[in-house]
Short mmCIF file of C-alpha atoms in Angstrom, two decimals:
data_model
loop_
_atom_site.label_atom_id
_atom_site.label_comp_id
_atom_site.label_asym_id
_atom_site.label_seq_id
_atom_site.Cartn_x
_atom_site.Cartn_y
_atom_site.Cartn_z
CA ALA A 10 6.73 11.70 1.95
CA GLN A 11 4.73 8.62 2.73
CA SER A 12 4.54 7.04 6.17
CA VAL A 13 2.82 4.13 7.84
CA ALA A 14 2.05 3.37 11.47
CA GLN A 15 1.24 0.13 13.21
CA PRO A 16 0.17 1.27 16.67
CA GLU A 17 0.36 -2.13 18.34
CA ASP A 18 3.66 -3.91 18.91
CA GLN A 19 1.81 -7.08 19.79
CA VAL A 20 -1.68 -8.52 19.46
CA ASN A 21 -2.85 -11.50 21.47
CA VAL A 22 -5.93 -13.48 20.47
CA ALA A 23 -7.38 -16.87 21.29
CA GLU A 24 -7.69 -19.47 18.56
CA GLY A 25 -11.06 -19.29 16.87
CA ASN A 26 -11.60 -15.63 17.75
CA PRO A 27 -11.51 -12.85 15.17
CA LEU A 28 -8.31 -10.86 14.86
CA THR A 29 -7.49 -7.33 13.77
CA VAL A 30 -4.05 -5.86 13.16
CA LYS A 31 -4.14 -2.10 12.73
CA CYS A 32 -2.42 0.08 10.16
CA THR A 33 -2.73 3.77 9.32
CA TYR A 34 -0.91 5.61 6.55
CA SER A 35 -0.09 9.03 5.17
CA VAL A 36 0.50 9.80 1.48
CA SER A 37 0.21 12.81 -0.81
CA GLY A 38 -1.43 10.94 -3.68
CA ASN A 39 -3.38 7.72 -4.03
CA PRO A 40 -2.16 5.00 -1.69
CA TYR A 41 -0.98 1.58 -2.77
CA LEU A 42 -1.28 -0.56 0.36
CA PHE A 43 0.16 -3.97 1.13
CA TRP A 44 0.31 -6.48 3.97
CA TYR A 45 3.21 -8.90 4.35
CA VAL A 46 3.81 -11.66 6.90
CA GLN A 47 7.09 -12.96 8.31
CA TYR A 48 6.88 -16.42 9.86
CA PRO A 49 9.68 -17.57 12.18
CA ASN A 50 12.76 -18.62 10.22
CA ARG A 51 11.01 -17.90 6.93
CA GLY A 52 11.16 -14.99 4.54
CA LEU A 53 8.65 -12.19 4.12
CA GLN A 54 5.57 -13.21 2.16
CA PHE A 55 2.93 -11.11 0.45
CA LEU A 56 -0.58 -11.44 1.92
CA LEU A 57 -2.80 -8.95 0.11
CA LYS A 58 -2.98 -5.48 -1.40
CA TYR A 59 -5.31 -2.59 -2.08
CA ILE A 60 -4.80 -0.66 -5.29
CA THR A 61 -8.27 0.54 -6.30
CA GLY A 62 -11.85 -0.67 -6.34
CA ASP A 63 -13.62 -2.51 -3.53
CA ASN A 64 -12.58 -1.36 -0.09
CA LEU A 65 -12.57 -4.91 1.24
CA VAL A 66 -9.77 -7.00 -0.22
CA LYS A 67 -9.20 -10.70 0.33
CA GLY A 68 -5.85 -12.41 0.39
CA SER A 69 -3.98 -15.54 1.32
CA TYR A 70 -4.74 -17.84 4.28
CA GLY A 71 -8.21 -16.37 4.85
CA PHE A 72 -6.98 -12.86 5.62
CA GLU A 73 -8.76 -9.73 4.45
CA ALA A 74 -8.24 -6.03 4.88
CA GLU A 75 -10.49 -3.01 4.75
CA PHE A 76 -9.38 0.23 3.13
CA ASN A 77 -10.88 3.30 4.78
CA LYS A 78 -9.96 6.50 2.97
CA SER A 79 -11.49 8.91 5.49
CA GLN A 80 -9.62 7.30 8.38
CA THR A 81 -6.51 6.60 6.28
CA SER A 82 -6.50 3.06 7.60
CA PHE A 83 -5.93 -0.40 6.17
CA HIS A 84 -6.57 -2.86 9.00
CA LEU A 85 -5.86 -6.55 8.53
CA LYS A 86 -8.56 -8.96 9.69
CA LYS A 87 -9.40 -12.62 9.92
CA PRO A 88 -12.73 -14.01 11.15
CA SER A 89 -11.24 -16.99 13.00
CA ALA A 90 -7.60 -17.07 14.10
CA LEU A 91 -5.40 -20.14 13.95
CA VAL A 92 -2.34 -20.90 16.08
CA SER A 93 -0.40 -21.11 12.81
CA ASP A 94 -1.22 -17.43 12.15
CA SER A 95 1.26 -16.46 14.86
CA ALA A 96 3.86 -14.35 13.06
CA LEU A 97 5.12 -10.82 12.46
CA TYR A 98 2.89 -8.72 10.22
CA PHE A 99 3.96 -5.66 8.26
CA CYS A 100 1.85 -3.01 6.59
CA ALA A 101 3.47 -1.16 3.68
CA VAL A 102 2.57 1.81 1.49
CA ARG A 103 3.60 3.36 -1.82
CA ASP A 104 2.62 6.92 -2.64
CA GLY A 105 0.92 7.05 -6.02
CA GLY A 106 1.31 10.84 -5.96
CA THR A 107 5.09 10.72 -6.16
CA GLY A 108 4.98 8.00 -8.81
CA GLY A 109 7.94 6.20 -7.32
CA PHE A 110 8.47 2.61 -6.27
CA LYS A 111 9.71 3.59 -2.81
CA THR A 112 7.86 1.41 -0.31
CA ILE A 113 7.68 2.29 3.35
CA PHE A 114 7.02 -0.47 5.87
CA GLY A 115 5.53 -0.17 9.32
CA ALA A 116 7.44 -1.32 12.38
CA GLY A 117 5.51 -4.58 12.44
CA THR A 118 2.97 -6.16 14.76
CA ARG A 119 3.64 -9.49 16.38
CA LEU A 120 0.53 -11.67 16.49
CA PHE A 121 0.25 -14.39 19.10
CA VAL A 122 -2.62 -16.85 18.75
CA LYS A 123 -3.16 -18.96 21.83
CA ALA A 124 -4.65 -22.46 21.61
CA GLY B 9 10.05 -20.98 -10.59
CA ALA B 10 13.13 -19.70 -8.82
CA GLY B 11 12.62 -17.05 -6.22
CA VAL B 12 14.86 -14.20 -5.12
CA SER B 13 18.21 -15.45 -3.94
CA GLN B 14 20.79 -13.69 -1.80
CA SER B 15 24.37 -14.48 -0.93
CA PRO B 16 26.02 -14.97 1.40
CA SER B 17 23.35 -16.06 3.87
CA ASN B 18 25.60 -15.06 6.76
CA LYS B 19 28.57 -12.75 6.90
CA VAL B 20 30.77 -11.98 9.88
CA THR B 21 33.27 -9.19 9.38
CA GLU B 22 35.56 -7.05 11.44
CA LYS B 23 34.84 -3.41 12.02
CA GLY B 24 36.39 -1.29 9.29
CA LYS B 25 36.30 -3.95 6.57
CA ASP B 26 34.25 -3.64 3.38
CA VAL B 27 31.49 -6.14 2.55
CA GLU B 28 29.55 -6.91 -0.61
CA LEU B 29 26.12 -8.48 -0.58
CA ARG B 30 24.54 -10.00 -3.66
CA CYS B 31 20.94 -10.32 -4.83
CA ASP B 32 19.57 -12.29 -7.78
CA PRO B 33 16.01 -11.19 -8.53
CA ILE B 34 13.25 -13.18 -10.15
CA SER B 35 13.73 -13.27 -13.90
CA GLY B 36 11.66 -10.62 -15.63
CA HIS B 37 11.24 -8.45 -12.54
CA THR B 38 12.31 -4.95 -13.47
CA ALA B 39 12.16 -3.47 -9.96
CA LEU B 40 14.64 -4.41 -7.23
CA TYR B 41 14.75 -3.18 -3.64
CA TRP B 42 17.14 -3.32 -0.70
CA TYR B 43 16.02 -3.10 2.93
CA ARG B 44 17.71 -3.33 6.31
CA GLN B 45 16.06 -5.09 9.23
CA ARG B 46 17.69 -4.66 12.61
CA LEU B 47 16.95 -7.25 15.27
CA GLY B 48 13.33 -7.04 16.38
CA GLN B 49 12.59 -4.04 14.19
CA GLY B 50 10.80 -3.25 10.97
CA LEU B 51 12.14 -2.90 7.45
CA GLU B 52 14.14 0.19 6.65
CA PHE B 53 14.09 1.18 2.98
CA LEU B 54 17.57 1.64 1.51
CA ILE B 55 17.36 1.88 -2.29
CA TYR B 56 15.37 0.71 -5.28
CA PHE B 57 16.12 0.22 -8.97
CA GLN B 58 13.44 0.27 -11.66
CA GLY B 59 14.35 -0.54 -15.24
CA ASN B 60 16.65 2.05 -16.77
CA SER B 61 15.54 4.86 -14.45
CA ALA B 62 17.93 6.44 -11.98
CA PRO B 63 17.81 4.54 -8.69
CA ASP B 64 16.13 6.06 -5.66
CA LYS B 65 18.95 6.20 -3.12
CA SER B 66 17.07 8.27 -0.58
CA GLY B 67 17.17 5.57 2.11
CA LEU B 68 20.92 4.94 2.15
CA PRO B 69 22.05 5.89 5.67
CA SER B 70 25.51 7.20 4.77
CA ASP B 71 28.01 7.47 1.95
CA ARG B 72 29.54 4.20 3.16
CA PHE B 73 26.59 2.45 1.53
CA SER B 74 26.29 2.02 -2.22
CA ALA B 75 24.48 -0.31 -4.59
CA GLU B 76 24.64 -1.25 -8.22
CA ARG B 77 22.48 -3.21 -10.57
CA THR B 78 23.50 -4.73 -13.88
CA GLY B 79 20.64 -4.23 -16.31
CA GLU B 80 17.59 -5.99 -14.92
CA SER B 81 19.53 -8.73 -13.16
CA VAL B 82 21.97 -9.02 -10.31
CA SER B 83 22.43 -6.28 -7.73
CA THR B 84 25.18 -5.78 -5.18
CA LEU B 85 25.00 -3.74 -2.00
CA THR B 86 28.41 -2.59 -0.75
CA ILE B 87 29.12 -1.32 2.73
CA GLN B 88 32.52 0.29 3.18
CA ARG B 89 34.36 0.62 6.50
CA THR B 90 31.71 -1.37 8.34
CA GLN B 91 30.59 -0.28 11.79
CA GLN B 92 28.93 -2.29 14.52
CA GLU B 93 25.65 -0.47 13.93
CA ASP B 94 25.61 -1.96 10.43
CA SER B 95 24.86 -5.37 11.96
CA ALA B 96 21.45 -6.39 10.65
CA VAL B 97 19.67 -8.59 8.14
CA TYR B 98 19.80 -7.11 4.67
CA LEU B 99 16.79 -8.06 2.58
CA CYS B 100 16.45 -7.87 -1.17
CA ALA B 101 13.12 -7.95 -3.01
CA SER B 102 12.01 -7.76 -6.61
CA SER B 103 8.74 -7.04 -8.36
CA ARG B 104 7.28 -6.53 -11.80
CA GLY B 105 7.26 -3.01 -13.14
CA GLY B 106 4.24 -1.02 -12.04
CA LEU B 107 3.28 0.41 -8.68
CA SER B 108 0.50 -2.13 -8.12
CA TYR B 109 2.77 -5.16 -8.00
CA GLU B 110 3.77 -6.80 -4.75
CA GLN B 111 7.35 -7.58 -3.81
CA TYR B 112 8.96 -11.00 -3.53
CA PHE B 113 11.63 -11.20 -0.86
CA GLY B 114 14.83 -13.15 -0.64
CA PRO B 115 15.92 -14.95 2.53
CA GLY B 116 18.27 -12.14 3.52
CA THR B 117 21.92 -11.81 4.45
CA ARG B 118 22.65 -11.65 8.15
CA LEU B 119 25.60 -9.29 8.65
CA THR B 120 27.48 -9.26 11.93
CA VAL B 121 30.20 -6.68 12.47
CA THR B 122 32.54 -7.53 15.33
#
């Protein structure tokens, strides 16, 4: 069965500094990895995904993520944080080995960007 | 185009009553998912439907929970004999067929069991 861990409940960063939100996963087959963001009083939105190919994927709002197979990680990054990036971030995984659409989400990491 | 819609947006019910939650996916999306999000917590997978395949019900927490989907359109999640621990936001999402496609989420139904 697939699983995903977000080891940090909260990440604090100053505006203009780089940010990293961590995610590790466990699957039996090839991983399909996703990041979603939940802004206050707004629905969950897709940010980016890794399916295959380049380990560094770029997504919406200047975010990127790096897939590391040996460390089973898919950390979300942004070179320069904005106050408006403050939100709840979820990592999610599908297990290509099982062939199913079941998607497991992490517990979420709350990002606070201070002006 | 239209996104995923859910109704009602809020539902308050008494313990022991049955509730039905509705989800309208994006047209053409063959996969549909239900999740539960308790206050301050992550998303808990409940069930997904994909085309004509048998649904994956492995996340349903008890036999009080059931879900149906009519073809590739509307889905309803039914909770029988509601309990206070059922209070949560219930999120629906849809996606195109294929494991590589991301999900589009509805605004959720906030269920409060008193």
